Each structure stands twice: as C-alpha cells, then as structure tokens.
Short mmCIF file of C-alpha atoms and ligand atoms in Angstrom, two decimals:
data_model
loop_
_atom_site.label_atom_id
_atom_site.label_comp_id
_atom_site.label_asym_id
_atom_site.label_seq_id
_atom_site.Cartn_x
_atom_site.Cartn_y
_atom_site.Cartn_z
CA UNK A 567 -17.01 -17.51 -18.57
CA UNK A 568 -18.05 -18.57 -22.24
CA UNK A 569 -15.43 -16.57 -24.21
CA UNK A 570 -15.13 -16.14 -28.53
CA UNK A 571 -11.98 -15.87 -29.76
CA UNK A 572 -12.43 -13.29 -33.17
CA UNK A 573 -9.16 -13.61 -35.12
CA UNK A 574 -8.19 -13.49 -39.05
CA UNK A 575 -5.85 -16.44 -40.16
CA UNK A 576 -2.97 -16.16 -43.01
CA UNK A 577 -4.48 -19.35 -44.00
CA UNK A 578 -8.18 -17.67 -44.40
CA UNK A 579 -6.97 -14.62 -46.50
CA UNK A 580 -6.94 -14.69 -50.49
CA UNK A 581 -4.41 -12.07 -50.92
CA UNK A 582 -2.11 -13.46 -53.20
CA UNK A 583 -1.12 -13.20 -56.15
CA UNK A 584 0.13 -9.85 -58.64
CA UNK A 585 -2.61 -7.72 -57.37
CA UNK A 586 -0.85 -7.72 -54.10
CA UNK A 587 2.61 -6.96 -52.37
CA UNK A 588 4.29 -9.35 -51.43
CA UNK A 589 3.93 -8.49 -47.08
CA UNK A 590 -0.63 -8.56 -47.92
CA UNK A 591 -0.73 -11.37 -45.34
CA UNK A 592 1.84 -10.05 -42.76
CA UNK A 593 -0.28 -8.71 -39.93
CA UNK A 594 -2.74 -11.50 -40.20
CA UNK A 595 -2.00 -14.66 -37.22
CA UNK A 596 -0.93 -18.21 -37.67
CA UNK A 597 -3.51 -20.84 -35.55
CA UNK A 598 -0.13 -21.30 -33.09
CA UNK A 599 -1.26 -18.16 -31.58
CA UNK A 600 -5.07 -19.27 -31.40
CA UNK A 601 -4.08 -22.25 -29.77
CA UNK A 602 -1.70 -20.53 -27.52
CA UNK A 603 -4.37 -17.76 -26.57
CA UNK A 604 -7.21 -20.14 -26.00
CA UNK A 605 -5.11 -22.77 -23.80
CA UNK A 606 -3.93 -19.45 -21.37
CA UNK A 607 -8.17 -18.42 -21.06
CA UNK A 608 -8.94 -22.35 -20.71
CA UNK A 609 -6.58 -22.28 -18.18
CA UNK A 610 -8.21 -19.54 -15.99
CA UNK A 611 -11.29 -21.53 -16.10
CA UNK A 612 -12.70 -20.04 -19.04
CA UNK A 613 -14.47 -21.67 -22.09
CA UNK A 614 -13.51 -20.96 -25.64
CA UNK A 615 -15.47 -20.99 -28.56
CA UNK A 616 -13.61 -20.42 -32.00
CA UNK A 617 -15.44 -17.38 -34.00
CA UNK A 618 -12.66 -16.57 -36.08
CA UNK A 619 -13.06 -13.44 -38.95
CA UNK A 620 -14.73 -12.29 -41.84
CA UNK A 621 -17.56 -14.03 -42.82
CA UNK A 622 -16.70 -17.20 -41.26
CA UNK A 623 -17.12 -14.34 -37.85
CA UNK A 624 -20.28 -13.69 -39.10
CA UNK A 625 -22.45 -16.98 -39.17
CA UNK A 626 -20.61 -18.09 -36.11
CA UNK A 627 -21.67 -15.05 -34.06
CA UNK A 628 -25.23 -14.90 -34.73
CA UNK A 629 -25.01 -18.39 -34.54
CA UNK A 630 -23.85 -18.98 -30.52
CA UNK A 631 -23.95 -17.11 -27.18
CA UNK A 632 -20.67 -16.24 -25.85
CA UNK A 633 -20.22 -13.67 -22.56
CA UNK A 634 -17.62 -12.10 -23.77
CA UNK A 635 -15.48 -11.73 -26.83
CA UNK A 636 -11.29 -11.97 -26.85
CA UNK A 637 -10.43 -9.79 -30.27
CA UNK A 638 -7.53 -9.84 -32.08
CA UNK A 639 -9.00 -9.93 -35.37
CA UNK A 640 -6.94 -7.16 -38.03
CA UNK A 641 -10.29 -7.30 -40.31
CA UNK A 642 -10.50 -7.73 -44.23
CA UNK A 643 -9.32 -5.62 -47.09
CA UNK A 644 -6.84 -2.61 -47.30
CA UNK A 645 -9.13 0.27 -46.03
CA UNK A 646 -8.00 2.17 -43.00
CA UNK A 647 -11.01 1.23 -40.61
CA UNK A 648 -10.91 -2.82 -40.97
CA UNK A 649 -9.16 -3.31 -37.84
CA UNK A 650 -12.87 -2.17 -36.42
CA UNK A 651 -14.54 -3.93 -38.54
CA UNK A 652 -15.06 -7.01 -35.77
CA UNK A 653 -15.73 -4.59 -32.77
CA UNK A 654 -18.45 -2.81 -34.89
CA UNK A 655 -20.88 -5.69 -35.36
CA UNK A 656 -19.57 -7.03 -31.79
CA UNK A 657 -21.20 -3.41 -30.10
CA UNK A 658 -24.26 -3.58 -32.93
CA UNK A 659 -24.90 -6.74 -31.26
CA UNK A 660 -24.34 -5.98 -27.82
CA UNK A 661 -21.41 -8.47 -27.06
CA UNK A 662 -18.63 -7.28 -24.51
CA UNK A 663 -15.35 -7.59 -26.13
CA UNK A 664 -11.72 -6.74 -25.27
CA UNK A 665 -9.56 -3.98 -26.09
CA UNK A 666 -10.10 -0.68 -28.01
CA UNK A 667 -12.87 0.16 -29.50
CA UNK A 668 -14.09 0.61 -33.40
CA UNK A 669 -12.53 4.35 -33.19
CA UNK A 670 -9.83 4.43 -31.96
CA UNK A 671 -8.86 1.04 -33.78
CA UNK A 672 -9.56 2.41 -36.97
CA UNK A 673 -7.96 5.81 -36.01
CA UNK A 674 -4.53 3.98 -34.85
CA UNK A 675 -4.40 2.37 -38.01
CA UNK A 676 -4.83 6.28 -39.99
CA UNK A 677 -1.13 6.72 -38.67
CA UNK A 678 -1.03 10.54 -39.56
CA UNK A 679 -4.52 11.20 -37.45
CA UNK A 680 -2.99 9.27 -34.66
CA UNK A 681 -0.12 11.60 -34.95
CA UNK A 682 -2.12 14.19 -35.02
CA UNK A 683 -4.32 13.33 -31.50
CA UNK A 684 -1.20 12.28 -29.80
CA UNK A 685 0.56 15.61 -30.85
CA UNK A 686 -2.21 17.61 -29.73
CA UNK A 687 -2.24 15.87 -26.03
CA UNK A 688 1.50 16.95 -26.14
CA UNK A 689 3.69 14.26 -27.20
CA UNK A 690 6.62 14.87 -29.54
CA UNK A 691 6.24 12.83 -32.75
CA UNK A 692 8.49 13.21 -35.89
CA UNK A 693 7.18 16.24 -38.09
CA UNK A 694 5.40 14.59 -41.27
CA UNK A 695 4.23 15.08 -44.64
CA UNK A 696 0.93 13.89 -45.84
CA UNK A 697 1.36 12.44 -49.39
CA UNK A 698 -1.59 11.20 -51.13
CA UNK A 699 -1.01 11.26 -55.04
CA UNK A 700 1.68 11.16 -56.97
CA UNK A 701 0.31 14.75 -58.41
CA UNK A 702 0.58 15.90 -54.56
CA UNK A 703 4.23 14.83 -54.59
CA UNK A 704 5.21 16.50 -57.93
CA UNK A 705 3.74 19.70 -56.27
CA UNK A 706 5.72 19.04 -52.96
CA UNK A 707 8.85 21.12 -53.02
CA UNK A 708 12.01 19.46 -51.75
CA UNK A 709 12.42 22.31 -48.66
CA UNK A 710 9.05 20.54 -47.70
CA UNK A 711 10.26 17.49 -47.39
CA UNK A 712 11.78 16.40 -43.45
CA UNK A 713 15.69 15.29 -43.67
CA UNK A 714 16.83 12.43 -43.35
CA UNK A 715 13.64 11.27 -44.46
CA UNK A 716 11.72 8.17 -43.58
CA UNK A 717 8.57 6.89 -45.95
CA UNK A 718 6.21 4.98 -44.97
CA UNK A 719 2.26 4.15 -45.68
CA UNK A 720 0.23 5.91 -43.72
CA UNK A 721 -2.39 3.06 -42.86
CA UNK A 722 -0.37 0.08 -42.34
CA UNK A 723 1.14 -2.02 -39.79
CA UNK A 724 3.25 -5.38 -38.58
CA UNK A 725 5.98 -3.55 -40.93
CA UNK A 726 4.39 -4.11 -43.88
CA UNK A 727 6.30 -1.26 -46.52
CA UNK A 728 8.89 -1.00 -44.09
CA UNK A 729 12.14 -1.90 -45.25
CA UNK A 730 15.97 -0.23 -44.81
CA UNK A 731 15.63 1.89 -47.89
CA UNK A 732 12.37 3.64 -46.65
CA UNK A 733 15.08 6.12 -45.19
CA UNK A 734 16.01 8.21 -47.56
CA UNK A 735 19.02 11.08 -47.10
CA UNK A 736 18.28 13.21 -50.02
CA UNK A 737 14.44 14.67 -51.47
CA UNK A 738 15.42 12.67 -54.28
CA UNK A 739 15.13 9.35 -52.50
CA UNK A 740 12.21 9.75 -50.46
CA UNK A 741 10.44 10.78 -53.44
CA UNK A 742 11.31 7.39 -54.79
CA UNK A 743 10.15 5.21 -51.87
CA UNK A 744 6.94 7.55 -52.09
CA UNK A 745 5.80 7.16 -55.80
CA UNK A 746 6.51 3.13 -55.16
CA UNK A 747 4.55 2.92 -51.94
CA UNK A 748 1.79 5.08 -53.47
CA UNK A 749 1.48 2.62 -56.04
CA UNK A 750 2.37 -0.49 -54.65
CA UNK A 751 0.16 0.14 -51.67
CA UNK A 752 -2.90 2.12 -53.11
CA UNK A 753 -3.19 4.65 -50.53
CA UNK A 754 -1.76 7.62 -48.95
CA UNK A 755 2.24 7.60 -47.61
CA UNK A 756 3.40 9.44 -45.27
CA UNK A 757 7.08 10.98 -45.45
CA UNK A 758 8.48 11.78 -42.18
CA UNK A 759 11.69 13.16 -40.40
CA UNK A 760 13.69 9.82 -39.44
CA UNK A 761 14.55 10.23 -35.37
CA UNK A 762 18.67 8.52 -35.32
CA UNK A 763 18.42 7.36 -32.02
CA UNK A 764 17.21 4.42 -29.81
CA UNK A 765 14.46 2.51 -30.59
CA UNK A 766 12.12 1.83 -27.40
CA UNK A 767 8.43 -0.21 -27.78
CA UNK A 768 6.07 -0.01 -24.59
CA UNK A 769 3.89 -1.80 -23.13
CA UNK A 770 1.04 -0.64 -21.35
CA UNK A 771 -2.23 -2.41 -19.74
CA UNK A 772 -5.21 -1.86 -18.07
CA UNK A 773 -7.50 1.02 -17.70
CA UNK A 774 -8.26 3.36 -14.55
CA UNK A 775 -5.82 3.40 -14.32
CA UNK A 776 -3.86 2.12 -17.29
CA UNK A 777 -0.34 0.80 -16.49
CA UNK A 778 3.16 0.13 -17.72
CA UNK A 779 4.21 -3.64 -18.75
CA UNK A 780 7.80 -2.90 -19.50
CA UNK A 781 9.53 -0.38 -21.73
CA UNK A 782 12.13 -2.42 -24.60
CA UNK A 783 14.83 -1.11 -26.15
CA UNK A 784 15.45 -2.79 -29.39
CA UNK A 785 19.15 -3.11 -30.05
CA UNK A 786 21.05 -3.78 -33.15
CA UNK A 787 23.64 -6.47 -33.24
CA UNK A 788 25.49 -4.66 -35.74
CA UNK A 789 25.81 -1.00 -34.26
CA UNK A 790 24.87 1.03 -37.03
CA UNK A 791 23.31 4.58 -36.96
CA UNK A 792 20.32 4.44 -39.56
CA UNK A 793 18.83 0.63 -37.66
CA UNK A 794 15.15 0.55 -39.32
CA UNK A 795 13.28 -2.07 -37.35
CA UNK A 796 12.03 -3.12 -40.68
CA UNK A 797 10.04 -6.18 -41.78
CA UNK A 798 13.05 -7.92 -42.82
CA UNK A 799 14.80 -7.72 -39.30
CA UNK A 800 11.30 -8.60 -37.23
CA UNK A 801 11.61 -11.88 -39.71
CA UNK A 802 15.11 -12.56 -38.44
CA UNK A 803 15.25 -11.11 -35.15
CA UNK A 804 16.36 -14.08 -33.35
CA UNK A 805 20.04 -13.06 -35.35
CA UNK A 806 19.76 -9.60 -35.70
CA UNK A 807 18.69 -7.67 -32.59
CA UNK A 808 18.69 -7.92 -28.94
CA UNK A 809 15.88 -7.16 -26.78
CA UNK A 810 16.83 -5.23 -23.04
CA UNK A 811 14.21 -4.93 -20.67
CA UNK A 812 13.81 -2.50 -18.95
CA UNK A 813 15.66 -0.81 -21.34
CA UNK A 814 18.91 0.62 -19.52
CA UNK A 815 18.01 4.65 -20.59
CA UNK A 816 18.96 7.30 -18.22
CA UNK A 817 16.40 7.64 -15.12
CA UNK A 818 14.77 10.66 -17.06
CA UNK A 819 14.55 9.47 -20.70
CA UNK A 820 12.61 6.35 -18.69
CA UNK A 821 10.03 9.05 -16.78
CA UNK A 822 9.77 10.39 -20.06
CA UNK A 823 9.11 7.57 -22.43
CA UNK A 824 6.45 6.74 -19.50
CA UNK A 825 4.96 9.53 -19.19
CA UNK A 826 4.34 9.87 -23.12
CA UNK A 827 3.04 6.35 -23.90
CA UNK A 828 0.22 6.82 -21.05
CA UNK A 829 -0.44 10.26 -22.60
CA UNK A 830 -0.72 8.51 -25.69
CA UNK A 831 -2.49 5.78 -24.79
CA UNK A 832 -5.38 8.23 -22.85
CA UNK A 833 -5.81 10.40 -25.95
CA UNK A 834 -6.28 8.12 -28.48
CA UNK A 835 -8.95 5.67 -26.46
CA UNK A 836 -6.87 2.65 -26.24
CA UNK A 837 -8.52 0.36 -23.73
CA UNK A 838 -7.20 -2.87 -22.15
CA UNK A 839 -3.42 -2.98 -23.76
CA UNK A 840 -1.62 -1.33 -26.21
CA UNK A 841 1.92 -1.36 -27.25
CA UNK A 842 3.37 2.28 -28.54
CA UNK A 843 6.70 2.88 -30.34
CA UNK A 844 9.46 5.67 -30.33
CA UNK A 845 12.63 6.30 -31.28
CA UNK A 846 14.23 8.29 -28.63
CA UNK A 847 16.18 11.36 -30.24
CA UNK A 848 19.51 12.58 -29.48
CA UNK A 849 17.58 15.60 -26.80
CA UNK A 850 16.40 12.55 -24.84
CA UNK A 851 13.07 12.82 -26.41
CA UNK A 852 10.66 10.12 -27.05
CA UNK A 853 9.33 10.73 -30.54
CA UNK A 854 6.18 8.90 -30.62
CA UNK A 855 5.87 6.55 -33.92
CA UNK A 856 2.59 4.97 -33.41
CA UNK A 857 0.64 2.28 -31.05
CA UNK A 858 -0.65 -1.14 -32.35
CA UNK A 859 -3.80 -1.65 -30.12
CA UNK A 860 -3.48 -5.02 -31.11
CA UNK A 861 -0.16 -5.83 -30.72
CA UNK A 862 1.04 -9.67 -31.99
CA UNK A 863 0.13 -12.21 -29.60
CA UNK A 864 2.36 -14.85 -30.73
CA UNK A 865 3.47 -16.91 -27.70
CA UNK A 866 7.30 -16.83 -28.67
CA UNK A 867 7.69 -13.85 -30.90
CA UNK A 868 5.30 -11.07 -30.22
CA UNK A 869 7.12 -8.19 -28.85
CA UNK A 870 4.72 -7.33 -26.02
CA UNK A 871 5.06 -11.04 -25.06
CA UNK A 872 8.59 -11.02 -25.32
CA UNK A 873 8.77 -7.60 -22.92
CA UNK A 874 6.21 -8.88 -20.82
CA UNK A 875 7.94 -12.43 -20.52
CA UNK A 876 11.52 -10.35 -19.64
CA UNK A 877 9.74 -8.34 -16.80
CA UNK A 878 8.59 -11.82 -15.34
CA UNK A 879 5.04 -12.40 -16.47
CA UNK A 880 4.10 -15.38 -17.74
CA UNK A 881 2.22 -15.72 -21.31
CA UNK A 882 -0.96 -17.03 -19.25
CA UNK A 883 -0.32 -14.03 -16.82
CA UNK A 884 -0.13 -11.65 -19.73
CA UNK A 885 -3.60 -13.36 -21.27
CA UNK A 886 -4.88 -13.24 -17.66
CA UNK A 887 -3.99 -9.03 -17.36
CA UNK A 888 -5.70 -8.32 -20.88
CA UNK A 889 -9.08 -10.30 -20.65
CA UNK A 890 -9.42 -9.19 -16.59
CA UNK A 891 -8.86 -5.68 -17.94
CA UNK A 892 -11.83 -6.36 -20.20
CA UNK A 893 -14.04 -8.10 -18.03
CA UNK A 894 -13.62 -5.72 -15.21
CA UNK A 895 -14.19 -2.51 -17.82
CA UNK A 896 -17.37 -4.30 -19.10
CA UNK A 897 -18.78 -5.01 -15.33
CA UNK A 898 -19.01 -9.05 -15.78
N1 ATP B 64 10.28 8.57 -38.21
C1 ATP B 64 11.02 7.50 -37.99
N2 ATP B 64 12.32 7.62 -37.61
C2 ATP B 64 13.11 6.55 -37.42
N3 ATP B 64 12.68 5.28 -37.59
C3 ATP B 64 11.40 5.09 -37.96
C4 ATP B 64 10.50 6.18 -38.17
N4 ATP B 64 9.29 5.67 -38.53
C5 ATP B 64 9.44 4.33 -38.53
N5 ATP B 64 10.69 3.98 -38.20
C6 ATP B 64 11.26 2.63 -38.14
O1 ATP B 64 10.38 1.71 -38.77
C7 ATP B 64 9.83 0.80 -37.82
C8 ATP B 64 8.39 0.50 -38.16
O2 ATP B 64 7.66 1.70 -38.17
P1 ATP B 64 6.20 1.76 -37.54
O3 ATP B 64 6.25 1.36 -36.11
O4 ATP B 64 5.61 3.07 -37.87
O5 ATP B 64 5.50 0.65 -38.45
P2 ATP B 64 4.53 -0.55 -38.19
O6 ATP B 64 4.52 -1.35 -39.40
O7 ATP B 64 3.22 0.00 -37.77
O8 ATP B 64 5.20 -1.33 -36.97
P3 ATP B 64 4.65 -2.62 -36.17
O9 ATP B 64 5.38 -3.79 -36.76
O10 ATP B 64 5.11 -2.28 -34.79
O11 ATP B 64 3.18 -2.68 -36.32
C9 ATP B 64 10.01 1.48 -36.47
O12 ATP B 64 9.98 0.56 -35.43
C10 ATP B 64 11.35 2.17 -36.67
O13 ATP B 64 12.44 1.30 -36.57
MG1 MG B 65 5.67 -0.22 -34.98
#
C-alpha cells in the first residue's frame, strides 16, 4: 500500500523567540521518529511518501495519490482544535487516515471537555476548576479551589506547563501558577485536585474491539509523595524514573485501571490507539487525567513504545498493530 506520513517537525515550526514559552516546540517530532516510523511500514511492504504538516501538507497532498494516510501530525498554532487540523482536510478530501478523528482529537486536546465526556461515561477523574481570566480567578473564592491543588492549562500536552510547582498546597499558590499560566499560555487553566498516589499510563489499541497494550506504572527513583511527571523529569527520565510493566498493582486496581481506560477510550471516539493517564488514589481508584490520541512515537523514548516494547512487541510490531487497525477500520 502507498502510505503518507503527515507529521509536524521542531525543525518546521517558527515558535521562538519572546512571544513564546520556552516548551512552544515540545509536542512537535524530531525526523528520528519519521525515519523510524517509515522504515517499520517499509518493512511490512508498504510504500512511504513524506507529506509532512502545515502548508508544506498542503501542496504535497493535492499534489500525489497515497491509499492511505499514517497521522501523527500535532497541527499549527495554539488553538485547541489543531491537532485536527490534518484529519479535517484528510476526510474533506476523502483520504483514509489513521487514528482518531477531527473530534475527538480536538476534544482530547480541550482537557476539561474530555473530563467532562469521560466523567459522564463513569470514570472517576480529579474534581476541577475551570479558570479562564484572571478576573474569573479574583472572583474564585479559595473554598472553591480543590486541595492540594494541581494547575495546569487546559489545552495542552507532551507536558508543556507542567512542572513540580504546578502543585500547589495552599489557594494562595495555585492562584500563582494560575495567573502565570493564564498569561504565559494565553488560554484557559485548569486547577484541579492533585490525586497522591501512583502514577499508571495505558495503552490501548485497536477498535471492535479495542484492546489493552500494557498498563505502566511510572516510578520515582527518589520516593517522594508529591512525584509530578513533569516536563523536566520526561527530559531526564533515563535518571529519574523507572518504568514497570505490567505495573505490579493489586489484581483489582489492574481490572480497574482496565476497565476505565476502555471506558474512556469508547466515549471519547478514540480510534486505532490511544494512550490514557491516571494517578491511582489512595481508595484504589484510577483517576483519569487525560488520553493523548497521539501518543509520542519516538522509537526509544515514547512511552507507549517503551510499554509496548516491555510487554514484548517490537517497534515494527507496534507500527504494524496501529496502521492494521486503520486499514482494517477503513475496509482497504
Ligand atoms: N490532578 C493531578 N494529580 C496528580 N498529578 C497530576 C494531576 N494532573 C497532572 N498531574 C501530573 O502531571 C503529569 C502531566 O499531566 P497531564 O498528563 O495532564 O499532561 P500532559 O502534558 O497532557 O501529559 P503528556 O506528556 O502525557 O501529554 C501527569 O502525568 C501527572 O504526573
Ligand atoms: Mg499525560
């Protein structure tokens, strides 16, 4: 099969500079995992044809005939809905393409609405404040505000604003991280009650049924009670956590955690693979965080690649799962 690979480069991205923090560039890929993706679909006897993102994306797509599209493109500018940005014009133009759709993708991203769906099929998720001016939060009254707190912005991802000080003990402080992130980031934040416990990510694949890839535990080398799995700790990781999977949890935490990320995964649309995040609270409770329908490919250091590669699958195996998910949904 002729297969485009849609993807947005660090290198491609002008987002540096004052007008823009410091993490702009984080969720966006190196060309190691380009090269890595398209030598796993090469070697499955597929072609690949480099489309890449923006406008680049663009010309190249009206340009050549692929069957079928592999996406991991994260889309252009700050606004909630650019992670759907490349499976919009892919369905205006009637080109199959792998994993979620422009919805859900752009609803994932809106992590209070994702909250919201996921809470409503029944999963526990920390309670949350919506802040979305600094007027709002002068109005908020501190018995409003979830304690221990945790701040974060509510349409972000790869960590980005996500650093050991968004937990905040007192009002006081989580107002702090607030007003910065509202200005720093330019768009709502969302303060929520920080879960002490375990911190699990999940894997799951497939539609029709979807299935589990492996449930991690993410574990502190230094034991330590308020661990934020922060941006600064994903950069170092290698030295600062360990990864178990499975993740040695009691028999019924596992069911649990399960049982929630493919409740999860069903109400909010995801399609093809996902990876979803808890923290698992001291009742045993998974406390859904959010799910990253495009969770980082990167051949050595994406999570899901990392879990995958610990439950025995190889990175061409893992490739193999996602675009046979795809081609199978899309009757090729
Ligand atoms: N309510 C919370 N309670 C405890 N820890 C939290 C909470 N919210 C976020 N965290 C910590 O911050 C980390 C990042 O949060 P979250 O997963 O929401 O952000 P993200 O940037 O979308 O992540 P990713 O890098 O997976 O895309 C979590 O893995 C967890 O360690
Ligand atoms: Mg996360």
């Amino acid at each position: 099969m002729k297969i485009g690979l849609t993807y947005d480069l660090k290198d491609d991205i002008e987002a540096k500079g004052q007008d823009f923090p410091e993490d702009a560039l984080e969720e966006y890929d190196s060309i190691e995992v380009i090269k890595a993706i398209s030598s796993a679909l090469r070697s499955l006897g597929h072609t690949t044809v480099r489309l890449g993102g923006g406008r680049r994306f663009l010309a190249n797509i009206t340009g050549r005939s692929v069957d079928l599209v592999f996406n991991i493109a994260e889309g252009r500018g700050s606004m909630r809905s650019r992670e759907a940005q490349v499976p919009a014009v892919l369905e205006m133009l009637g080109i199959p393409y792998s994993g979620s759709d422009p919805l859900t993708l752009a609803m994932t991203l809106d992590k209070p609405l994702a909250k919201q769906v996921v809470s409503d099929a029944g999963v526990a998720t920390p309670t949350w404040r919506l802040i979305e001016s600094t007027a709002q939060l002068r109005q908020l009254k501190d018995s409003e505000i979830p304690l221990p707190a945790f701040v974060k912005p509510a349409f972000e991802g790869s960590s980005k604003g996500i650093h050991l000080n968004s937990r905040a003990d007192a009002a006081a402080g989580a107002r702090k991280v607030a007003r910065d992130l509202l200005k720093k980031y330019g768009q709502p934040v969302l303060i929520e009650q920080y879960i002490e416990g375990d911190e699990v990510t999940v894997g799951v694949i497939g539609n029709a049924p979807p299935v589990i890839v492996g449930i991690m535990r993410v574990i502190p080398r230094k034991k330590c009670k308020t661990f934020v799995y922060s941006l600064e700790v994903k950069r170092d990781y290698l030295n600062l956590v360990d990864y178990e999977c499975p993740a040695r949890l009691p028999q019924q935490v596992m069911k649990r955690i399960e049982k929630s990320s493919l409740r999860a995964y069903r109400a909010l649309g995801c399609r093809d693979i996902a990876r979803v995040d808890f923290r698992i609270g001291r009742d045993g409770i998974p406390y859904f965080l959010e799910v990253n329908p495009l969770p980082g490919l990167n051949p050595v250091s994406g999570d899901i690649v990392i879990m995958s590669g610990k439950m025995g699958w190889t990175y061409r195996e893992l490739i193999s799962g996602i675009i046979g998910a795809a081609i199978k949904r899309s009757c090729l």
